[in-house]
Amino acid sequence: MLTREQMAQRVARELRDGYYVNLGIGIPTLVANYVPPGMDVMLQSENGLLGMGAFPTARELDADMINAGKQTVTARKGAAIFHSADSFAMIRGGHVDLTVLGAFEVDVQGNVASWTIPGKLVKGMGGAMDLVAGARNIIVTMTHAAKTGESKLLSQCSLPLTGAGCIRQVLTDLAWLEIADGAFILRERAPGVSVDEIAAKTAGPLHIPDSVPEMQF
């Protein structure tokens, strides 16, 4: 199965020159380290930073320069720092080309649950609800199954939703999938992972093309 770094590398292949991109907390933040050389991508953070760079080295570390997840980051040349209200105006106004989010569950209708598990203490939804409503494209990154073995790719989400009908692409530690016509479509599989294993760990309807290539790293 894919490591967190490999998942970030795979998502980075979906970036395009000139994109404005928001990266969620967790695996999505690692995508900043894999922007292809020569590609001009502006990374946006809800707390008011446009032009976020890679994670800092010890020499670059500035405790006051943080992303929405309170991780220290760098700012690239041309970056801008502004009020979080302006940041959310960018998101709600449809100016973010791509957002990458983690999730607890995704279903075949494109619904996503990413912010709470009943009975567990959470800080709140943060900017996820705005991002899934305002971004032009959304990629979800998550493990294919929970630690207890239950699939996270479902016919219908069981947890409170972050957004409805908004997800079209999912990257798990086992596979790259698209969502269309009430099913998950298997497009790529992690190196060494069989189609049968992916099918066994997918609870929702799964369409398997005749050829499913392995991801290359």
mmCIF file of C-alpha atoms in Angstrom:
data_model
loop_
_atom_site.group_PDB
_atom_site.id
_atom_site.type_symbol
_atom_site.label_atom_id
_atom_site.label_comp_id
_atom_site.label_asym_id
_atom_site.label_seq_id
_atom_site.Cartn_x
_atom_site.Cartn_y
_atom_site.Cartn_z
ATOM 1 C CA MET A 1 0.000 0.000 0.000
ATOM 2 C CA LEU A 2 1.020 3.608 -0.499
ATOM 3 C CA THR A 3 2.904 5.582 2.123
ATOM 4 C CA ARG A 4 1.739 9.079 3.057
ATOM 5 C CA GLU A 5 4.557 10.534 0.949
ATOM 6 C CA GLN A 6 3.578 8.450 -2.085
ATOM 7 C CA MET A 7 -0.032 9.557 -1.726
ATOM 8 C CA ALA A 8 1.118 13.180 -1.755
ATOM 9 C CA GLN A 9 3.272 12.503 -4.830
ATOM 10 C CA ARG A 10 0.331 10.967 -6.682
ATOM 11 C CA VAL A 11 -1.982 13.877 -5.898
ATOM 12 C CA ALA A 12 0.696 16.345 -7.029
ATOM 13 C CA ARG A 13 0.394 14.896 -10.551
ATOM 14 C CA GLU A 14 -3.087 16.409 -10.745
ATOM 15 C CA LEU A 15 -1.739 19.952 -10.311
ATOM 16 C CA ARG A 16 -1.706 22.228 -13.346
ATOM 17 C CA ASP A 17 0.220 25.395 -14.131
ATOM 18 C CA GLY A 18 -1.592 28.447 -12.787
ATOM 19 C CA TYR A 19 -3.762 26.549 -10.298
ATOM 20 C CA TYR A 20 -4.846 28.036 -6.974
ATOM 21 C CA VAL A 21 -4.858 25.083 -4.553
ATOM 22 C CA ASN A 22 -5.986 24.584 -0.960
ATOM 23 C CA LEU A 23 -4.427 21.715 1.002
ATOM 24 C CA GLY A 24 -6.248 20.230 3.984
ATOM 25 C CA ILE A 25 -4.739 18.973 7.233
ATOM 26 C CA GLY A 26 -2.773 15.703 7.271
ATOM 27 C CA ILE A 27 -1.657 13.946 4.080
ATOM 28 C CA PRO A 28 -2.844 16.827 1.838
ATOM 29 C CA THR A 29 -0.296 19.236 3.370
ATOM 30 C CA LEU A 30 2.513 17.014 2.073
ATOM 31 C CA VAL A 31 1.521 17.804 -1.526
ATOM 32 C CA ALA A 32 3.337 21.136 -1.111
ATOM 33 C CA ASN A 33 6.631 19.217 -1.160
ATOM 34 C CA TYR A 34 5.918 17.611 -4.556
ATOM 35 C CA VAL A 35 4.828 20.466 -6.820
ATOM 36 C CA PRO A 36 6.526 19.591 -10.150
ATOM 37 C CA PRO A 37 9.626 21.686 -10.901
ATOM 38 C CA GLY A 38 8.878 24.697 -13.069
ATOM 39 C CA MET A 39 5.141 24.572 -12.378
ATOM 40 C CA ASP A 40 3.590 27.783 -11.050
ATOM 41 C CA VAL A 41 1.022 26.767 -8.410
ATOM 42 C CA MET A 42 -0.260 29.080 -5.675
ATOM 43 C CA LEU A 43 -1.106 27.238 -2.458
ATOM 44 C CA GLN A 44 -3.792 28.857 -0.325
ATOM 45 C CA SER A 45 -4.497 28.431 3.399
ATOM 46 C CA GLU A 46 -7.755 29.381 5.130
ATOM 47 C CA ASN A 47 -5.978 31.354 7.852
ATOM 48 C CA GLY A 48 -4.897 33.956 5.287
ATOM 49 C CA LEU A 49 -1.883 32.878 3.252
ATOM 50 C CA LEU A 50 -1.679 32.721 -0.542
ATOM 51 C CA GLY A 51 1.616 31.436 -1.877
ATOM 52 C CA MET A 52 2.473 28.793 0.715
ATOM 53 C CA GLY A 53 5.755 26.996 0.076
ATOM 54 C CA ALA A 54 7.194 23.675 1.190
ATOM 55 C CA PHE A 55 7.719 22.787 4.853
ATOM 56 C CA PRO A 56 10.676 24.728 6.304
ATOM 57 C CA THR A 57 14.140 23.450 7.046
ATOM 58 C CA ALA A 58 15.571 24.174 10.492
ATOM 59 C CA ARG A 59 17.184 27.316 9.104
ATOM 60 C CA GLU A 60 13.949 28.527 7.467
ATOM 61 C CA LEU A 61 11.727 27.873 10.487
ATOM 62 C CA ASP A 62 9.544 30.809 11.565
ATOM 63 C CA ALA A 63 7.135 29.972 14.396
ATOM 64 C CA ASP A 64 4.763 32.753 13.294
ATOM 65 C CA MET A 65 4.422 31.414 9.720
ATOM 66 C CA ILE A 66 1.782 28.673 9.992
ATOM 67 C CA ASN A 67 -0.936 27.064 7.903
ATOM 68 C CA ALA A 68 -4.548 26.391 8.955
ATOM 69 C CA GLY A 69 -3.422 23.248 10.784
ATOM 70 C CA LYS A 70 -0.895 25.264 12.842
ATOM 71 C CA GLN A 71 2.055 23.632 11.084
ATOM 72 C CA THR A 72 5.024 25.861 10.300
ATOM 73 C CA VAL A 73 5.358 26.574 6.580
ATOM 74 C CA THR A 74 7.293 28.800 4.208
ATOM 75 C CA ALA A 75 6.070 31.509 1.862
ATOM 76 C CA ARG A 76 7.166 31.551 -1.770
ATOM 77 C CA LYS A 77 8.151 34.659 -3.721
ATOM 78 C CA GLY A 78 5.038 36.727 -4.444
ATOM 79 C CA ALA A 79 3.087 35.371 -1.439
ATOM 80 C CA ALA A 80 0.408 37.476 0.249
ATOM 81 C CA ILE A 81 -0.816 37.425 3.861
ATOM 82 C CA PHE A 82 -4.305 38.729 4.656
ATOM 83 C CA HIS A 83 -7.371 38.418 6.872
ATOM 84 C CA SER A 84 -9.030 34.996 7.125
ATOM 85 C CA ALA A 85 -12.302 36.639 6.018
ATOM 86 C CA ASP A 86 -10.636 37.482 2.704
ATOM 87 C CA SER A 87 -9.349 33.931 2.471
ATOM 88 C CA PHE A 88 -12.856 32.527 2.854
ATOM 89 C CA ALA A 89 -14.159 35.049 0.324
ATOM 90 C CA MET A 90 -11.716 33.505 -2.170
ATOM 91 C CA ILE A 91 -13.000 30.020 -1.360
ATOM 92 C CA ARG A 92 -16.707 30.874 -1.365
ATOM 93 C CA GLY A 93 -16.284 32.923 -4.527
ATOM 94 C CA GLY A 94 -15.107 29.888 -6.502
ATOM 95 C CA HIS A 95 -11.516 31.097 -6.940
ATOM 96 C CA VAL A 96 -9.860 27.872 -5.721
ATOM 97 C CA ASP A 97 -9.186 25.470 -8.608
ATOM 98 C CA LEU A 98 -8.454 22.412 -6.485
ATOM 99 C CA THR A 99 -8.699 21.420 -2.855
ATOM 100 C CA VAL A 100 -7.246 18.254 -1.343
ATOM 101 C CA LEU A 101 -8.977 17.002 1.795
ATOM 102 C CA GLY A 102 -8.807 14.080 4.169
ATOM 103 C CA ALA A 103 -12.007 12.192 5.053
ATOM 104 C CA PHE A 104 -13.542 9.512 7.256
ATOM 105 C CA GLU A 105 -15.986 8.259 4.600
ATOM 106 C CA VAL A 106 -16.918 8.792 0.948
ATOM 107 C CA ASP A 107 -19.857 7.227 -0.876
ATOM 108 C CA VAL A 108 -20.899 6.515 -4.466
ATOM 109 C CA GLN A 109 -23.097 9.626 -4.591
ATOM 110 C CA GLY A 110 -20.022 11.818 -4.055
ATOM 111 C CA ASN A 111 -20.947 12.591 -0.449
ATOM 112 C CA VAL A 112 -18.096 13.103 2.015
ATOM 113 C CA ALA A 113 -17.919 12.882 5.820
ATOM 114 C CA SER A 114 -14.748 14.420 7.164
ATOM 115 C CA TRP A 115 -15.361 16.407 10.309
ATOM 116 C CA THR A 116 -16.841 14.408 13.178
ATOM 117 C CA ILE A 117 -17.437 10.964 14.620
ATOM 118 C CA PRO A 118 -20.361 10.983 17.095
ATOM 119 C CA GLY A 119 -19.187 10.569 20.678
ATOM 120 C CA LYS A 120 -15.667 11.849 19.987
ATOM 121 C CA LEU A 121 -14.443 15.323 20.875
ATOM 122 C CA VAL A 122 -13.692 17.430 17.776
ATOM 123 C CA LYS A 123 -12.638 21.044 17.285
ATOM 124 C CA GLY A 124 -15.217 21.680 14.576
ATOM 125 C CA MET A 125 -15.586 21.554 10.820
ATOM 126 C CA GLY A 126 -13.097 24.319 10.110
ATOM 127 C CA GLY A 127 -13.093 25.402 6.466
ATOM 128 C CA ALA A 128 -13.999 22.016 4.984
ATOM 129 C CA MET A 129 -17.686 22.846 4.420
ATOM 130 C CA ASP A 130 -16.756 26.002 2.509
ATOM 131 C CA LEU A 131 -14.081 24.217 0.492
ATOM 132 C CA VAL A 132 -16.288 21.369 -0.723
ATOM 133 C CA ALA A 133 -18.941 23.915 -1.743
ATOM 134 C CA GLY A 134 -16.652 26.501 -3.326
ATOM 135 C CA ALA A 135 -13.683 24.690 -4.903
ATOM 136 C CA ARG A 136 -13.900 23.798 -8.590
ATOM 137 C CA ASN A 137 -12.457 20.329 -7.998
ATOM 138 C CA ILE A 138 -11.899 18.238 -4.863
ATOM 139 C CA ILE A 139 -9.656 15.239 -4.306
ATOM 140 C CA VAL A 140 -10.116 13.180 -1.134
ATOM 141 C CA THR A 141 -7.121 11.367 0.350
ATOM 142 C CA MET A 142 -7.605 8.714 3.030
ATOM 143 C CA THR A 143 -6.936 5.118 3.975
ATOM 144 C CA HIS A 144 -9.131 2.642 2.125
ATOM 145 C CA ALA A 145 -10.272 0.962 5.336
ATOM 146 C CA ALA A 146 -10.335 1.780 9.045
ATOM 147 C CA LYS A 147 -7.845 0.191 11.450
ATOM 148 C CA THR A 148 -10.594 -2.235 12.443
ATOM 149 C CA GLY A 149 -11.017 -3.308 8.808
ATOM 150 C CA GLU A 150 -14.267 -1.578 7.844
ATOM 151 C CA SER A 151 -14.309 0.029 4.418
ATOM 152 C CA LYS A 152 -14.410 3.822 4.125
ATOM 153 C CA LEU A 153 -15.752 3.656 0.541
ATOM 154 C CA LEU A 154 -19.453 3.118 1.023
ATOM 155 C CA SER A 155 -22.805 2.940 -0.707
ATOM 156 C CA GLN A 156 -23.986 5.637 1.702
ATOM 157 C CA CYS A 157 -22.057 7.611 4.307
ATOM 158 C CA SER A 158 -23.034 6.795 7.888
ATOM 159 C CA LEU A 159 -21.370 9.819 9.523
ATOM 160 C CA PRO A 160 -22.556 13.450 9.447
ATOM 161 C CA LEU A 161 -21.789 14.922 6.027
ATOM 162 C CA THR A 162 -19.359 17.701 5.229
ATOM 163 C CA GLY A 163 -20.771 18.054 1.716
ATOM 164 C CA ALA A 164 -23.215 16.294 -0.604
ATOM 165 C CA GLY A 165 -22.566 15.222 -4.183
ATOM 166 C CA CYS A 166 -19.267 17.094 -4.386
ATOM 167 C CA ILE A 167 -16.558 14.419 -4.649
ATOM 168 C CA ARG A 168 -15.436 12.929 -7.979
ATOM 169 C CA GLN A 169 -11.934 11.635 -7.206
ATOM 170 C CA VAL A 170 -10.553 9.622 -4.293
ATOM 171 C CA LEU A 171 -6.997 8.513 -3.561
ATOM 172 C CA THR A 172 -6.567 5.848 -0.905
ATOM 173 C CA ASP A 173 -3.516 3.933 0.229
ATOM 174 C CA LEU A 174 -4.646 1.172 -2.163
ATOM 175 C CA ALA A 175 -6.051 2.896 -5.248
ATOM 176 C CA TRP A 176 -7.007 5.919 -7.339
ATOM 177 C CA LEU A 177 -10.755 5.960 -7.983
ATOM 178 C CA GLU A 178 -13.308 8.158 -9.714
ATOM 179 C CA ILE A 179 -16.975 8.428 -8.733
ATOM 180 C CA ALA A 180 -19.603 8.368 -11.469
ATOM 181 C CA ASP A 181 -23.034 6.868 -12.161
ATOM 182 C CA GLY A 182 -23.476 5.574 -8.610
ATOM 183 C CA ALA A 183 -20.228 3.615 -8.426
ATOM 184 C CA PHE A 184 -16.529 3.848 -7.669
ATOM 185 C CA ILE A 185 -14.447 3.366 -10.832
ATOM 186 C CA LEU A 186 -11.021 1.829 -10.245
ATOM 187 C CA ARG A 187 -8.457 3.741 -12.329
ATOM 188 C CA GLU A 188 -5.100 2.837 -10.747
ATOM 189 C CA ARG A 189 -3.844 0.539 -8.036
ATOM 190 C CA ALA A 190 -0.957 0.891 -5.631
ATOM 191 C CA PRO A 191 2.196 -1.095 -6.482
ATOM 192 C CA GLY A 192 1.833 -4.696 -5.379
ATOM 193 C CA VAL A 193 -1.870 -4.347 -4.531
ATOM 194 C CA SER A 194 -4.250 -6.656 -6.375
ATOM 195 C CA VAL A 195 -7.619 -5.748 -7.834
ATOM 196 C CA ASP A 196 -9.153 -8.464 -5.652
ATOM 197 C CA GLU A 197 -7.843 -6.839 -2.462
ATOM 198 C CA ILE A 198 -9.249 -3.460 -3.488
ATOM 199 C CA ALA A 199 -12.610 -5.018 -4.324
ATOM 200 C CA ALA A 200 -12.722 -6.845 -0.981
ATOM 201 C CA LYS A 201 -12.124 -3.612 0.916
ATOM 202 C CA THR A 202 -14.640 -1.494 -1.026
ATOM 203 C CA ALA A 203 -18.144 -1.619 0.448
ATOM 204 C CA GLY A 204 -19.847 0.479 -2.237
ATOM 205 C CA PRO A 205 -20.432 -0.627 -5.851
ATOM 206 C CA LEU A 206 -17.106 -0.863 -7.687
ATOM 207 C CA HIS A 207 -16.611 -0.821 -11.458
ATOM 208 C CA ILE A 208 -13.389 -2.534 -12.544
ATOM 209 C CA PRO A 209 -12.157 -1.788 -16.095
ATOM 210 C CA ASP A 210 -10.491 -4.523 -18.125
ATOM 211 C CA SER A 211 -7.073 -3.015 -17.422
ATOM 212 C CA VAL A 212 -6.090 -1.339 -14.138
ATOM 213 C CA PRO A 213 -2.457 -0.124 -14.205
ATOM 214 C CA GLU A 214 -0.178 0.149 -11.212
ATOM 215 C CA MET A 215 0.880 3.617 -10.126
ATOM 216 C CA GLN A 216 4.462 4.452 -11.041
ATOM 217 C CA PHE A 217 6.831 6.245 -8.656
#
